[in-house]
Tab-separated table of C-alpha atoms and ligand atoms in Angstrom:
chain	number	residue	atom	x	y	z
A	9	MET	CA	0.000	0.000	0.000
A	10	ALA	CA	1.225	3.463	-0.806
A	11	LEU	CA	2.365	5.492	2.172
A	12	TYR	CA	0.080	8.399	1.257
A	13	SER	CA	-3.526	8.208	0.064
A	14	GLU	CA	-4.548	9.630	-3.284
A	15	VAL	CA	-6.445	12.372	-1.457
A	16	VAL	CA	-3.287	13.408	0.402
A	17	MET	CA	-1.313	13.450	-2.834
A	18	ASP	CA	-4.026	15.478	-4.567
A	19	HIS	CA	-4.144	18.106	-1.820
A	20	PHE	CA	-0.356	18.180	-1.592
A	21	THR	CA	0.164	18.678	-5.318
A	22	HIS	CA	-2.884	20.945	-5.816
A	23	PRO	CA	-3.413	22.641	-2.471
A	24	ARG	CA	-6.665	24.616	-2.134
A	25	ASN	CA	-6.869	28.043	-0.509
A	26	VAL	CA	-3.169	28.883	-0.545
A	27	GLY	CA	-2.390	32.532	0.055
A	28	VAL	CA	-2.986	35.505	2.251
A	29	ILE	CA	-6.146	37.475	3.068
A	30	GLU	CA	-5.399	41.164	3.409
A	31	ASN	CA	-7.463	42.647	6.238
A	32	ALA	CA	-8.291	39.211	7.597
A	33	ASP	CA	-10.641	39.128	10.572
A	34	GLY	CA	-8.556	36.498	12.315
A	35	VAL	CA	-5.014	35.211	11.817
A	36	GLY	CA	-3.467	32.244	13.544
A	37	GLN	CA	0.044	30.929	13.348
A	38	VAL	CA	1.347	27.814	14.984
A	39	GLY	CA	4.559	25.906	14.755
A	40	ASN	CA	5.711	22.463	15.651
A	41	ALA	CA	8.795	22.810	17.784
A	42	LYS	CA	10.146	19.405	16.800
A	43	CYS	CA	9.946	19.491	13.019
A	44	GLY	CA	10.103	23.294	12.716
A	45	ASP	CA	7.087	23.443	10.411
A	46	ILE	CA	4.914	26.555	10.516
A	47	MET	CA	1.293	27.054	9.492
A	48	LYS	CA	-0.555	30.333	9.187
A	49	ILE	CA	-4.323	30.607	8.678
A	50	TYR	CA	-6.258	33.708	7.615
A	51	LEU	CA	-10.020	33.978	8.134
A	52	LYS	CA	-12.629	36.330	6.760
A	53	ILE	CA	-15.723	36.227	8.939
A	54	ASP	CA	-19.133	37.762	8.285
A	55	ASP	CA	-22.018	37.263	10.652
A	56	ASP	CA	-20.346	34.295	12.332
A	57	ILE	CA	-19.759	32.579	8.979
A	58	ILE	CA	-16.280	31.882	7.648
A	59	THR	CA	-16.686	33.406	4.223
A	60	ASP	CA	-13.074	32.961	3.180
A	61	VAL	CA	-10.003	31.188	4.426
A	62	LYS	CA	-6.426	31.023	3.176
A	63	PHE	CA	-3.265	29.422	4.437
A	64	GLU	CA	0.487	29.602	4.173
A	65	THR	CA	2.350	26.532	5.301
A	66	PHE	CA	6.068	26.139	5.529
A	67	GLY	CA	6.219	22.451	6.104
A	68	CYS	CA	6.020	18.879	4.990
A	69	GLY	CA	3.621	17.456	2.413
A	70	SER	CA	1.254	16.161	5.082
A	71	ALA	CA	1.102	19.601	6.689
A	72	ILE	CA	0.284	21.190	3.334
A	73	ALA	CA	-2.368	18.547	2.549
A	74	SER	CA	-3.820	18.956	6.060
A	75	SER	CA	-4.008	22.751	5.689
A	76	SER	CA	-5.645	22.419	2.308
A	77	MET	CA	-8.235	19.913	3.528
A	78	ALA	CA	-8.909	21.741	6.794
A	79	THR	CA	-9.522	25.049	5.009
A	80	GLU	CA	-11.943	23.321	2.626
A	81	MET	CA	-13.761	21.828	5.607
A	82	ILE	CA	-14.394	25.150	7.340
A	83	LYS	CA	-15.039	27.399	4.350
A	84	GLY	CA	-18.608	28.693	4.355
A	85	LYS	CA	-19.239	27.161	7.771
A	86	PRO	CA	-20.299	28.863	10.991
A	87	ILE	CA	-17.612	29.506	13.598
A	88	SER	CA	-19.256	26.997	15.914
A	89	GLU	CA	-18.642	24.237	13.363
A	90	ALA	CA	-15.059	25.278	12.700
A	91	MET	CA	-14.423	25.128	16.433
A	92	GLN	CA	-15.414	21.454	16.367
A	93	LEU	CA	-12.945	20.523	13.658
A	94	THR	CA	-10.516	17.964	14.992
A	95	ASN	CA	-7.243	16.786	13.556
A	96	LYS	CA	-8.825	13.333	13.473
A	97	ALA	CA	-11.573	14.573	11.143
A	98	VAL	CA	-8.952	16.211	8.905
A	99	ALA	CA	-6.881	13.011	8.782
A	100	GLU	CA	-9.996	10.958	8.032
A	101	ALA	CA	-11.040	13.314	5.251
A	102	LEU	CA	-7.566	12.801	3.789
A	103	ASP	CA	-8.188	9.052	3.793
A	104	GLY	CA	-5.696	8.671	6.572
A	105	LEU	CA	-2.167	9.782	7.331
A	106	PRO	CA	0.713	7.552	8.376
A	107	ALA	CA	0.917	7.393	12.177
A	108	HIS	CA	4.143	9.362	12.341
A	109	LYS	CA	2.483	12.118	10.267
A	110	LEU	CA	-0.633	12.575	12.371
A	111	HIS	CA	0.950	15.507	14.189
A	112	CYS	CA	0.878	17.399	10.887
A	113	SER	CA	-2.934	17.416	10.979
A	114	VAL	CA	-2.789	18.635	14.590
A	115	LEU	CA	-1.051	21.729	13.281
A	116	ALA	CA	-4.099	22.461	11.071
A	117	GLU	CA	-6.551	22.131	13.950
A	118	GLU	CA	-4.398	24.345	16.156
A	119	ALA	CA	-3.876	26.998	13.486
A	120	ILE	CA	-7.626	27.303	12.880
A	121	LYS	CA	-8.353	27.526	16.608
A	122	SER	CA	-5.647	30.133	16.979
A	123	ALA	CA	-7.152	32.226	14.146
A	124	LEU	CA	-10.613	31.991	15.726
A	125	LYS	CA	-9.196	33.020	19.084
A	126	ASP	CA	-7.570	35.995	17.369
A	127	TYR	CA	-10.956	36.925	15.881
A	128	TYR	CA	-12.588	36.758	19.319
A	129	ASP	CA	-9.785	38.788	20.901
A	130	ARG	CA	-9.822	41.488	18.213
A	131	ASN	CA	-13.562	41.954	18.524
A	132	GLY	CA	-13.726	41.764	22.276
A	133	ILE	CA	-16.004	38.740	22.045
A	134	GLU	CA	-16.278	36.780	25.269
A	135	TYR	CA	-15.391	33.112	25.057
A	136	ASP	CA	-14.762	30.190	27.291
A	137	HIS	CA	-10.994	30.004	27.733
A	138	LYS	CA	-11.302	26.275	28.176
A	139	LEU	CA	-12.072	26.091	24.453
A	140	PHE	CA	-8.433	26.905	23.839
A	141	PRO	CA	-6.737	24.814	26.493
A	142	ASP	CA	-3.372	24.677	24.756
A	143	CYS	CA	-3.118	28.398	24.198
A	144	GLU	CA	-2.440	29.134	27.833
A	145	SER	CA	0.520	26.850	28.061
A	146	CYS	CA	1.937	26.005	24.689
A	147	GLY	CA	3.505	29.239	23.458
A	148	HIS	CA	3.360	28.027	19.844
A	149	CYS	CA	1.481	31.043	18.604
A	150	HIS	CA	3.444	34.037	17.525
A	151	ASP	CA	0.993	36.719	18.470
B	18	FES	FE1	6.180	18.828	10.674
B	18	FES	FE2	4.581	17.463	9.139
B	18	FES	S1	6.626	16.976	9.644
B	18	FES	S2	4.123	19.217	10.266
């Protein structure tokens, strides 16, 4: 069996939503300290709906495929749904990732959460800090 699914290869070779959103409503950047990969997510939000999303990923193929898939999964969706997106769902949508590459999909989940947190912070929107448990302690974000 090939190491990477066809879906992973497709999203790696033709990533969706690559780029930058000028005047984004929320920006999140996370890095993996071990591999050094960095992922940045830009969100445009209107009336609680994610109307546009773009990413820049400096990282491995799985990280690029995960960013591409994750952005497709939250585009056009309400914030509440994007908040539920797990790295597991991203990996499943990619038809699986090799075990040692699962952390790459974690980066996508974290980057989206970080961008949503940024949106909340910028707009003074109250939120339950427990929704972002890692943010208190991890120090990954470069905000
Ligand atoms: Fe670092 Fe994939 S190896 S995110």
